[in-house]
Amino acid sequence: QVQLVESGGGLVQAGGSLRLSCAASGRTFSSYAMGWFRRAPGKEREFVAAISASGGTTYSADSAKGRFTISRDNAKNTVYLEMSSLKPEDAAVYYCAASARLTIATMGYDYWGQGTQVTVSS
């Protein structure tokens, strides 16, 4: 069982930056691949970025490439999403999730956090 708690969301101007954090409970964090997803109002939840258990492999959605960076610190049981050059269309609730294997598929994740709101003003 893994419990996930996101933090770091907030209001930012377009072009600004935010760093989201996701703290995980449990001693098996380092065995899970981690992902970030987001859901904007009226839209389906979508993949943003994922990282392997070791941190050696990452995947990013096309919308995130060049602007968002996923990383993890297994000693701190935390995964991060560094977001820069934010756009109004990036506004959403951002969720972190844990999976037994690295995947970009929403259905592949077993554990989810409650989400953190990101608002981008134009």
C-alpha positions as a Python dict, from the first residue, in 0.01 Angstrom:
ca = {
    (1, 'Q'): (0, 0, 0),
    (2, 'V'): (128, 343, -93),
    (3, 'Q'): (-24, 672, 14),
    (4, 'L'): (56, 980, -191),
    (5, 'V'): (23, 1346, -100),
    (6, 'E'): (83, 1619, -354),
    (7, 'S'): (185, 1976, -275),
    (8, 'G'): (322, 2284, -447),
    (9, 'G'): (26, 2387, -659),
    (10, 'G'): (-98, 2742, -671),
    (11, 'L'): (-158, 3046, -886),
    (12, 'V'): (114, 3153, -1127),
    (13, 'Q'): (132, 3394, -1417),
    (14, 'A'): (179, 3265, -1768),
    (15, 'G'): (548, 3211, -1831),
    (16, 'G'): (613, 3136, -1465),
    (17, 'S'): (731, 2824, -1289),
    (18, 'L'): (613, 2587, -1020),
    (19, 'R'): (753, 2276, -857),
    (20, 'L'): (510, 2009, -754),
    (21, 'S'): (605, 1751, -495),
    (22, 'C'): (450, 1416, -415),
    (23, 'A'): (541, 1255, -85),
    (24, 'A'): (486, 883, -52),
    (25, 'S'): (440, 676, 257),
    (26, 'G'): (575, 327, 297),
    (27, 'R'): (914, 168, 263),
    (28, 'T'): (861, 37, -89),
    (29, 'F'): (856, 372, -271),
    (30, 'S'): (1178, 292, -453),
    (31, 'S'): (1019, -13, -615),
    (32, 'Y'): (743, 188, -786),
    (33, 'A'): (743, 380, -1107),
    (34, 'M'): (579, 718, -1057),
    (35, 'G'): (370, 933, -1283),
    (36, 'W'): (215, 1276, -1297),
    (37, 'F'): (-124, 1327, -1457),
    (38, 'R'): (-358, 1622, -1482),
    (39, 'R'): (-726, 1690, -1530),
    (40, 'A'): (-856, 2020, -1658),
    (41, 'P'): (-1222, 2115, -1616),
    (42, 'G'): (-1439, 1930, -1865),
    (43, 'K'): (-1152, 1713, -1986),
    (44, 'E'): (-1028, 1362, -1924),
    (45, 'R'): (-733, 1294, -1700),
    (46, 'E'): (-419, 1298, -1913),
    (47, 'F'): (-63, 1177, -1879),
    (48, 'V'): (206, 1438, -1813),
    (49, 'A'): (525, 1256, -1719),
    (50, 'A'): (653, 934, -1566),
    (51, 'I'): (974, 808, -1414),
    (52, 'S'): (1106, 459, -1351),
    (53, 'A'): (1164, 321, -1005),
    (54, 'S'): (1536, 390, -1024),
    (55, 'G'): (1489, 728, -1188),
    (56, 'G'): (1692, 624, -1489),
    (57, 'T'): (1412, 642, -1743),
    (58, 'T'): (1155, 914, -1794),
    (59, 'Y'): (866, 970, -2031),
    (60, 'S'): (694, 1299, -2103),
    (61, 'A'): (384, 1398, -2292),
    (62, 'D'): (445, 1612, -2598),
    (63, 'S'): (280, 1903, -2419),
    (64, 'A'): (536, 1874, -2139),
    (65, 'K'): (856, 1820, -2335),
    (66, 'G'): (1103, 2100, -2297),
    (67, 'R'): (903, 2264, -2018),
    (68, 'F'): (836, 2003, -1748),
    (69, 'T'): (1089, 1779, -1575),
    (70, 'I'): (1007, 1481, -1359),
    (71, 'S'): (1254, 1361, -1099),
    (72, 'R'): (1258, 1160, -778),
    (73, 'D'): (1450, 1128, -457),
    (74, 'N'): (1411, 775, -326),
    (75, 'A'): (1584, 865, 0),
    (76, 'K'): (1306, 1117, 64),
    (77, 'N'): (1022, 908, -83),
    (78, 'T'): (936, 1202, -305),
    (79, 'V'): (875, 1262, -673),
    (80, 'Y'): (883, 1608, -827),
    (81, 'L'): (747, 1784, -1130),
    (82, 'E'): (933, 2099, -1224),
    (83, 'M'): (718, 2311, -1451),
    (84, 'S'): (838, 2616, -1639),
    (85, 'S'): (707, 2842, -1915),
    (86, 'L'): (359, 2770, -1789),
    (87, 'K'): (64, 2840, -2015),
    (88, 'P'): (-303, 2896, -1931),
    (89, 'E'): (-378, 2557, -2088),
    (90, 'D'): (-158, 2393, -1822),
    (91, 'A'): (-414, 2485, -1557),
    (92, 'A'): (-553, 2167, -1403),
    (93, 'V'): (-555, 1950, -1098),
    (94, 'Y'): (-228, 1759, -1099),
    (95, 'Y'): (-211, 1408, -957),
    (96, 'C'): (79, 1182, -881),
    (97, 'A'): (41, 808, -905),
    (98, 'A'): (240, 492, -838),
    (99, 'S'): (267, 188, -1059),
    (100, 'A'): (443, -145, -1041),
    (101, 'R'): (586, -78, -1387),
    (102, 'L'): (673, 226, -1593),
    (103, 'T'): (380, 319, -1813),
    (104, 'I'): (205, 623, -1953),
    (105, 'A'): (-136, 458, -1926),
    (106, 'T'): (-367, 594, -1660),
    (107, 'M'): (-509, 249, -1600),
    (108, 'G'): (-162, 119, -1523),
    (109, 'Y'): (-139, 310, -1196),
    (110, 'D'): (-256, 152, -875),
    (111, 'Y'): (-225, 434, -624),
    (112, 'W'): (-325, 797, -660),
    (113, 'G'): (-293, 1113, -459),
    (114, 'Q'): (-574, 1362, -405),
    (115, 'G'): (-430, 1618, -641),
    (116, 'T'): (-304, 1974, -623),
    (117, 'Q'): (-455, 2265, -816),
    (118, 'V'): (-244, 2461, -1061),
    (119, 'T'): (-390, 2785, -1194),
    (120, 'V'): (-218, 2987, -1465),
    (121, 'S'): (-327, 3343, -1527),
    (122, 'S'): (-282, 3501, -1868),
}
